[in-house]
Amino acid sequence: MHGMIRLSFTLDEGLAGRLEDLRQHRGYRNRSEFLRDALRDFLVKHSWQTSSNTVVGTVTLVYDHHTPGLTERLVQIQHDHHGKILASTHVHLDHDTCVEVIIVKGTASDLAALANSLQRERGVLHASMCTSTTGGELR
Ligand code: NI
């Protein structure tokens, strides 16, 4: 556990006002906690831009399981990348549609490539990546 330090910096009035509006809109009562969360998000975004960093994320896939061969191809891709997949869950959303959420950990570039290889399969209606962190750079 690290100690806290106090920083002082200057913002122009427009930017300060927009940040204050957002702090209130998000329901933060503590300005420092609001700024800490904003800075953490900035650091996590940066970690995803450095391809060799180990990061954590989720890939959400929505697909039509009637598409010939799709289920098998999605399983095969995940087996090919088993070292990057921590867990996955599958929900039968309706008669035709499946939702799968895959929790992934690895380098930013490997995870982006994995998400792309899942997304480009025919029958995948939507794929999105949620980018998060192992937490290491935030302590
Ligand atoms: Ni299903």
GROMACS .gro file of C-alpha atoms and ligand atoms in nm:
model
  140
    1MET     CA    1   0.000   0.000   0.000
    2HIS     CA    2   0.138   0.333  -0.107
    3GLY     CA    3   0.086   0.666   0.065
    4MET     CA    4  -0.111   0.947  -0.091
    5ILE     CA    5   0.046   1.258  -0.237
    6ARG     CA    6  -0.132   1.584  -0.311
    7LEU     CA    7  -0.102   1.722  -0.665
    8SER     CA    8  -0.186   2.070  -0.778
    9PHE     CA    9  -0.244   2.156  -1.142
   10THR     CA   10  -0.412   2.413  -1.361
   11LEU     CA   11  -0.708   2.364  -1.596
   12ASP     CA   12  -0.881   2.613  -1.820
   13GLU     CA   13  -1.231   2.704  -1.705
   14GLY     CA   14  -1.408   2.523  -1.989
   15LEU     CA   15  -1.239   2.190  -1.924
   16ALA     CA   16  -1.279   2.225  -1.547
   17GLY     CA   17  -1.649   2.300  -1.594
   18ARG     CA   18  -1.706   1.999  -1.819
   19LEU     CA   19  -1.527   1.774  -1.572
   20GLU     CA   20  -1.734   1.911  -1.286
   21ASP     CA   21  -2.057   1.853  -1.483
   22LEU     CA   22  -1.949   1.494  -1.555
   23ARG     CA   23  -1.853   1.435  -1.189
   24GLN     CA   24  -2.202   1.540  -1.082
   25HIS     CA   25  -2.369   1.346  -1.363
   26ARG     CA   26  -2.184   1.028  -1.259
   27GLY     CA   27  -2.278   1.084  -0.897
   28TYR     CA   28  -1.930   1.124  -0.750
   29ARG     CA   29  -1.940   1.314  -0.424
   30ASN     CA   30  -1.562   1.307  -0.394
   31ARG     CA   31  -1.374   1.502  -0.665
   32SER     CA   32  -1.046   1.324  -0.593
   33GLU     CA   33  -1.204   0.980  -0.638
   34PHE     CA   34  -1.360   1.097  -0.966
   35LEU     CA   35  -1.020   1.214  -1.092
   36ARG     CA   36  -0.846   0.897  -0.969
   37ASP     CA   37  -1.093   0.685  -1.168
   38ALA     CA   38  -1.046   0.903  -1.477
   39LEU     CA   39  -0.668   0.869  -1.451
   40ARG     CA   40  -0.692   0.490  -1.398
   41ASP     CA   41  -0.901   0.466  -1.714
   42PHE     CA   42  -0.638   0.669  -1.899
   43LEU     CA   43  -0.363   0.432  -1.780
   44VAL     CA   44  -0.562   0.122  -1.880
   45LYS     CA   45  -0.630   0.268  -2.225
   46HIS     CA   46  -0.259   0.334  -2.262
   47SER     CA   47  -0.172  -0.023  -2.158
   48TRP     CA   48  -0.389  -0.153  -2.446
   49GLN     CA   49  -0.198   0.068  -2.691
   50THR     CA   50   0.130  -0.096  -2.594
   51SER     CA   51   0.104  -0.429  -2.770
   52SER     CA   52   0.341  -0.622  -2.541
   53ASN     CA   53   0.155  -0.543  -2.215
   54THR     CA   54  -0.039  -0.819  -2.044
   55VAL     CA   55  -0.400  -0.708  -2.018
   56VAL     CA   56  -0.741  -0.851  -1.931
   57GLY     CA   57  -1.064  -0.812  -2.119
   58THR     CA   58  -1.383  -0.976  -2.234
   59VAL     CA   59  -1.500  -1.060  -2.583
   60THR     CA   60  -1.876  -1.065  -2.632
   61LEU     CA   61  -2.008  -1.252  -2.934
   62VAL     CA   62  -2.363  -1.258  -3.064
   63TYR     CA   63  -2.420  -1.518  -3.332
   64ASP     CA   64  -2.672  -1.735  -3.510
   65HIS     CA   65  -2.591  -2.093  -3.419
   66HIS     CA   66  -2.774  -2.222  -3.731
   67THR     CA   67  -2.492  -2.090  -3.951
   68PRO     CA   68  -2.331  -2.408  -4.086
   69GLY     CA   69  -2.008  -2.493  -3.906
   70LEU     CA   70  -1.998  -2.173  -3.702
   71THR     CA   71  -2.024  -2.329  -3.355
   72GLU     CA   72  -1.743  -2.572  -3.439
   73ARG     CA   73  -1.521  -2.295  -3.580
   74LEU     CA   74  -1.572  -2.074  -3.273
   75VAL     CA   75  -1.482  -2.366  -3.046
   76GLN     CA   76  -1.175  -2.448  -3.258
   77ILE     CA   77  -1.050  -2.087  -3.246
   78GLN     CA   78  -1.088  -2.085  -2.867
   79HIS     CA   79  -0.898  -2.414  -2.837
   80ASP     CA   80  -0.623  -2.270  -3.058
   81HIS     CA   81  -0.594  -1.981  -2.808
   82HIS     CA   82  -0.665  -2.176  -2.486
   83GLY     CA   83  -0.371  -2.012  -2.305
   84LYS     CA   84  -0.538  -1.672  -2.334
   85ILE     CA   85  -0.888  -1.777  -2.231
   86LEU     CA   86  -0.966  -1.776  -1.859
   87ALA     CA   87  -1.336  -1.861  -1.883
   88SER     CA   88  -1.635  -1.837  -2.109
   89THR     CA   89  -2.008  -1.850  -2.072
   90HIS     CA   90  -2.276  -1.920  -2.328
   91VAL     CA   91  -2.640  -1.815  -2.318
   92HIS     CA   92  -2.909  -1.933  -2.562
   93LEU     CA   93  -3.072  -1.593  -2.609
   94ASP     CA   94  -3.363  -1.714  -2.821
   95HIS     CA   95  -3.437  -1.995  -3.070
   96ASP     CA   96  -3.165  -1.880  -3.312
   97THR     CA   97  -2.928  -1.652  -3.126
   98CYS     CA   98  -2.643  -1.724  -2.887
   99VAL     CA   99  -2.447  -1.484  -2.669
  100GLU     CA  100  -2.101  -1.585  -2.556
  101VAL     CA  101  -1.878  -1.389  -2.319
  102ILE     CA  102  -1.513  -1.492  -2.313
  103ILE     CA  103  -1.278  -1.363  -2.042
  104VAL     CA  104  -0.931  -1.324  -2.189
  105LYS     CA  105  -0.583  -1.244  -2.060
  106GLY     CA  106  -0.269  -1.191  -2.266
  107THR     CA  107  -0.081  -0.930  -2.463
  108ALA     CA  108  -0.293  -0.654  -2.611
  109SER     CA  109  -0.195  -0.752  -2.964
  110ASP     CA  110  -0.272  -1.123  -2.910
  111LEU     CA  111  -0.613  -1.046  -2.762
  112ALA     CA  112  -0.700  -0.808  -3.046
  113ALA     CA  113  -0.602  -1.079  -3.296
  114LEU     CA  114  -0.813  -1.337  -3.112
  115ALA     CA  115  -1.116  -1.103  -3.107
  116ASN     CA  116  -1.071  -1.033  -3.479
  117SER     CA  117  -1.051  -1.400  -3.567
  118LEU     CA  118  -1.378  -1.465  -3.380
  119GLN     CA  119  -1.552  -1.158  -3.525
  120ARG     CA  120  -1.475  -1.232  -3.888
  121GLU     CA  121  -1.646  -1.572  -3.884
  122ARG     CA  122  -1.958  -1.572  -4.098
  123GLY     CA  123  -2.269  -1.582  -3.880
  124VAL     CA  124  -2.122  -1.370  -3.600
  125LEU     CA  125  -2.370  -1.082  -3.585
  126HIS     CA  126  -2.170  -0.869  -3.344
  127ALA     CA  127  -1.845  -0.888  -3.152
  128SER     CA  128  -1.709  -0.640  -2.905
  129MET     CA  129  -1.406  -0.623  -2.679
  130CYS     CA  130  -1.418  -0.474  -2.331
  131THR     CA  131  -1.066  -0.365  -2.238
  132SER     CA  132  -0.959  -0.386  -1.876
  133THR     CA  133  -0.649  -0.457  -1.674
  134THR     CA  134  -0.469  -0.708  -1.455
  135GLY     CA  135  -0.463  -0.420  -1.207
  136GLY     CA  136  -0.084  -0.415  -1.191
  137GLU     CA  137  -0.033  -0.067  -1.331
  138LEU     CA  138  -0.294   0.083  -1.099
  139ARG     CA  139  -0.137  -0.005  -0.765
  140NI      NI  140  -2.667  -2.113  -2.776
   0.00000   0.00000   0.00000
